[in-house]
Short mmCIF file of C-alpha atoms in Angstrom, two decimals:
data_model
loop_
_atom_site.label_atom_id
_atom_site.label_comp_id
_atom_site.label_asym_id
_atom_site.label_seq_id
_atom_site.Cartn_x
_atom_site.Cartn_y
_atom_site.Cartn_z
CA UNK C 1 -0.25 32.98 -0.94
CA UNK C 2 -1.31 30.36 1.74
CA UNK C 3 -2.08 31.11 5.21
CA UNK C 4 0.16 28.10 6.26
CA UNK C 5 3.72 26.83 5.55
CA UNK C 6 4.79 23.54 4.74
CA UNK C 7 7.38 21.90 6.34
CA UNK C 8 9.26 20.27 3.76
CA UNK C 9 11.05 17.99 6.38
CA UNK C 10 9.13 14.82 7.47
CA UNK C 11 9.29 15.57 11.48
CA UNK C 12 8.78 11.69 12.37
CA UNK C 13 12.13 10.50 10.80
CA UNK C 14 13.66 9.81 14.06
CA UNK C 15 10.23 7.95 14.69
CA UNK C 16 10.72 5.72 11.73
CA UNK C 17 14.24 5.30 12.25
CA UNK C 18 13.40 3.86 15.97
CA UNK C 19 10.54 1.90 14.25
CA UNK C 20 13.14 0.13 12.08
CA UNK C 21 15.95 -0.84 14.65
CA UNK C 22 13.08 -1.96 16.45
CA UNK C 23 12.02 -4.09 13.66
CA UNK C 24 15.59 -4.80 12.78
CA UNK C 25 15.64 -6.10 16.55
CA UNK C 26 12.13 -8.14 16.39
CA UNK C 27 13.74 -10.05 13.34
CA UNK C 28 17.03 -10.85 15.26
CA UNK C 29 14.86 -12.04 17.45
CA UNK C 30 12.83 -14.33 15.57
CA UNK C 31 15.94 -15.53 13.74
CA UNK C 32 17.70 -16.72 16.82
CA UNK C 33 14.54 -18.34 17.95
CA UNK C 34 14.84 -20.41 15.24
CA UNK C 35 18.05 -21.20 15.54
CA UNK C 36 17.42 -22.59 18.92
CA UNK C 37 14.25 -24.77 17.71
CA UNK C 38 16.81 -26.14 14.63
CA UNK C 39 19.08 -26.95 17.66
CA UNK C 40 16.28 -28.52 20.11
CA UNK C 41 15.39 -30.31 16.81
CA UNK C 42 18.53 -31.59 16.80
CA UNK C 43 19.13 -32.47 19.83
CA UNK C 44 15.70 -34.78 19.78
CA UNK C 45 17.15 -36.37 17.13
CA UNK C 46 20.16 -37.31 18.76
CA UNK C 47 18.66 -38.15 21.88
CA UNK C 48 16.23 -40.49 19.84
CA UNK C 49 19.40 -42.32 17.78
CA UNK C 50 20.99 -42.92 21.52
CA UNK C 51 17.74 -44.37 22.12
CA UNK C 52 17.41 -46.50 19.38
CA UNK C 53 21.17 -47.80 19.63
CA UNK C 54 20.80 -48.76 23.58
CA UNK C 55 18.61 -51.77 22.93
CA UNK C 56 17.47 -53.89 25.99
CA UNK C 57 19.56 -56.87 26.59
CA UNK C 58 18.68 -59.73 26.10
CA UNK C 59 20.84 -62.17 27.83
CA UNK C 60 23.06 -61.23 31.15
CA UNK C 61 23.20 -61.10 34.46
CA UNK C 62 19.62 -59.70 36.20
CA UNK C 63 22.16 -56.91 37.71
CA UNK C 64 23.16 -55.70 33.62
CA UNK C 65 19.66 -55.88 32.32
CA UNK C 66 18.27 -53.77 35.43
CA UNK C 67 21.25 -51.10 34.89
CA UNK C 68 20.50 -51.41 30.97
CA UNK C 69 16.67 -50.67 31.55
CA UNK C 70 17.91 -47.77 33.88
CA UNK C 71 19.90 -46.41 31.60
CA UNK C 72 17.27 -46.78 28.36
CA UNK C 73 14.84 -45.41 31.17
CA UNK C 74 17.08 -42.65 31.77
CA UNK C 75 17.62 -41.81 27.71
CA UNK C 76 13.82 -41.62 27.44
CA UNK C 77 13.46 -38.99 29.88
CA UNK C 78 16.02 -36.65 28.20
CA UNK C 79 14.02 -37.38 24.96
CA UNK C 80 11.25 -36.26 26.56
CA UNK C 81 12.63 -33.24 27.68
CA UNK C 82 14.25 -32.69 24.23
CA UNK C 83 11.15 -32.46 22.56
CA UNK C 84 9.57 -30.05 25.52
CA UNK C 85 12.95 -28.36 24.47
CA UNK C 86 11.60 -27.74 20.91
CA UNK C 87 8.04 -27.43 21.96
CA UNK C 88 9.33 -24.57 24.58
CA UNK C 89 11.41 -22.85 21.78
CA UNK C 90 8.81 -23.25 19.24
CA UNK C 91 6.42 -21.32 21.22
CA UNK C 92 9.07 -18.62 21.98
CA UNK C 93 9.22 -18.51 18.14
CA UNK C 94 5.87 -17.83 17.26
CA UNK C 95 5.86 -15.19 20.25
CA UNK C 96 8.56 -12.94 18.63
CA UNK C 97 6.84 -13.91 15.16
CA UNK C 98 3.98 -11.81 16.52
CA UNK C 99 6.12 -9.01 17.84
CA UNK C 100 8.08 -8.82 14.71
CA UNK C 101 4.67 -8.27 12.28
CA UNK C 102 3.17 -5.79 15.60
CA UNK C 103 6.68 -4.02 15.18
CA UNK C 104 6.63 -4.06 10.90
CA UNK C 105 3.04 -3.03 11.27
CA UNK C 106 3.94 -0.13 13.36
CA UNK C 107 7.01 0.96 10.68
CA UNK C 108 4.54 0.34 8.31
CA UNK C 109 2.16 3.02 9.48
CA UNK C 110 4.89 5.46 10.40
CA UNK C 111 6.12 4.96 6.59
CA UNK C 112 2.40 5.87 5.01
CA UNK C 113 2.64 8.79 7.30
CA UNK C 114 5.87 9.76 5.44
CA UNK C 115 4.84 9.21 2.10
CA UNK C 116 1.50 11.41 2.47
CA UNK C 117 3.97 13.89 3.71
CA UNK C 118 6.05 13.73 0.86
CA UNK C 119 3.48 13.55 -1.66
CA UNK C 120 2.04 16.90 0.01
CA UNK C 121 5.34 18.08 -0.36
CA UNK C 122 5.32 17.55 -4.13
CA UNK C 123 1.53 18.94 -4.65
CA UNK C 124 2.63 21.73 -3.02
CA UNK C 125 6.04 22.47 -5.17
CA UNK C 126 3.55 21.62 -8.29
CA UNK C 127 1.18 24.23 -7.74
CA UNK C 128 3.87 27.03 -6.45
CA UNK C 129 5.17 26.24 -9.93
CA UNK C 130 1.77 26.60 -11.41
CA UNK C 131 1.34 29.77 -9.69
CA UNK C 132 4.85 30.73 -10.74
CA UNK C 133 3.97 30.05 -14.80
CA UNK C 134 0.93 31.70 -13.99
CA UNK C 135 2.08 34.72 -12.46
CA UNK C 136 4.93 35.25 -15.58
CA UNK C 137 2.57 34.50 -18.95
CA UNK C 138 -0.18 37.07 -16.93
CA UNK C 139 2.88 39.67 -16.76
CA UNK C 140 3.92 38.75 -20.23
CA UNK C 141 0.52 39.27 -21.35
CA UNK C 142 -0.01 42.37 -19.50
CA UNK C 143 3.34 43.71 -20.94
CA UNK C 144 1.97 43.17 -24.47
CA UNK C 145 -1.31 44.45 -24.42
CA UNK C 146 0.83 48.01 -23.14
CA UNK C 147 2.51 48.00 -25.74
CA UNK C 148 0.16 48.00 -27.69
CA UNK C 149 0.31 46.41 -31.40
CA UNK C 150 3.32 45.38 -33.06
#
């Protein structure tokens, strides 16, 4: 008989289960980051077709073309901050892409740990079974040599 027990129960479940939601959390994360860059994205692209369309005049009072270079003047800067917008959220993205492979990476370790454990788990149940075979065909073979030859 061993000197130890084994405890057939892996006692860092609740570990790995907190190591998933985390996970499961880091990748909600990462997805709505990218939903927000697909949206800054989009918004750039609008911004740049508004842009496009509001063309400088070229005939008109000085008083229109000043108010239509204002007003091109004007859709440049929220362009400009459009595409900070997506430069911002891109950033944010590959921020949470680093949490989410620290947080897999931590699962990941926490999931080894549970697979040595079970693998110990079925060593250990192989050679009690060993033993087991062992222990009944030394019996049996004790039992026949007593009584004597058939």
């Amino acid at each position: 008989m061993e000197a130890w027990t084994l405890n057939r129960f892996f006692r860092l479940q609740p570990v790995l289960r907190a190591r998933k939601a985390q996970e499961d959390a880091a990748r909600g994360a990462v997805n709505a980051s990218r939903a927000e860059v697909r949206d800054a994205q989009a918004l750039v692209k609008r911004r740049s077709l508004q842009l496009v369309g509001a063309d400088a005049p070229t005939e008109g009072t000085a008083r229109a073309m000043v108010a239509s270079l204002v007003a091109r003047q004007s859709l440049a800067a929220t362009l400009f901050d459009a595409q900070r917008m997506v430069t911002d959220a891109e950033e944010v993205e590959r921020e949470r892409l680093a949490v989410l492979a620290d947080t897999a990476k931590r699962r990941r370790a926490v999931e080894m740990m549970a697979e040595r454990h079970a693998e110990l788990v079925r060593t250990h149940d192989l050679r009690v079974d060993q033993a087991s075979l062992d222990e009944l065909s030394t019996t049996a073979k004790a039992r026949n040599a007593a009584r004597g030859p058939a």
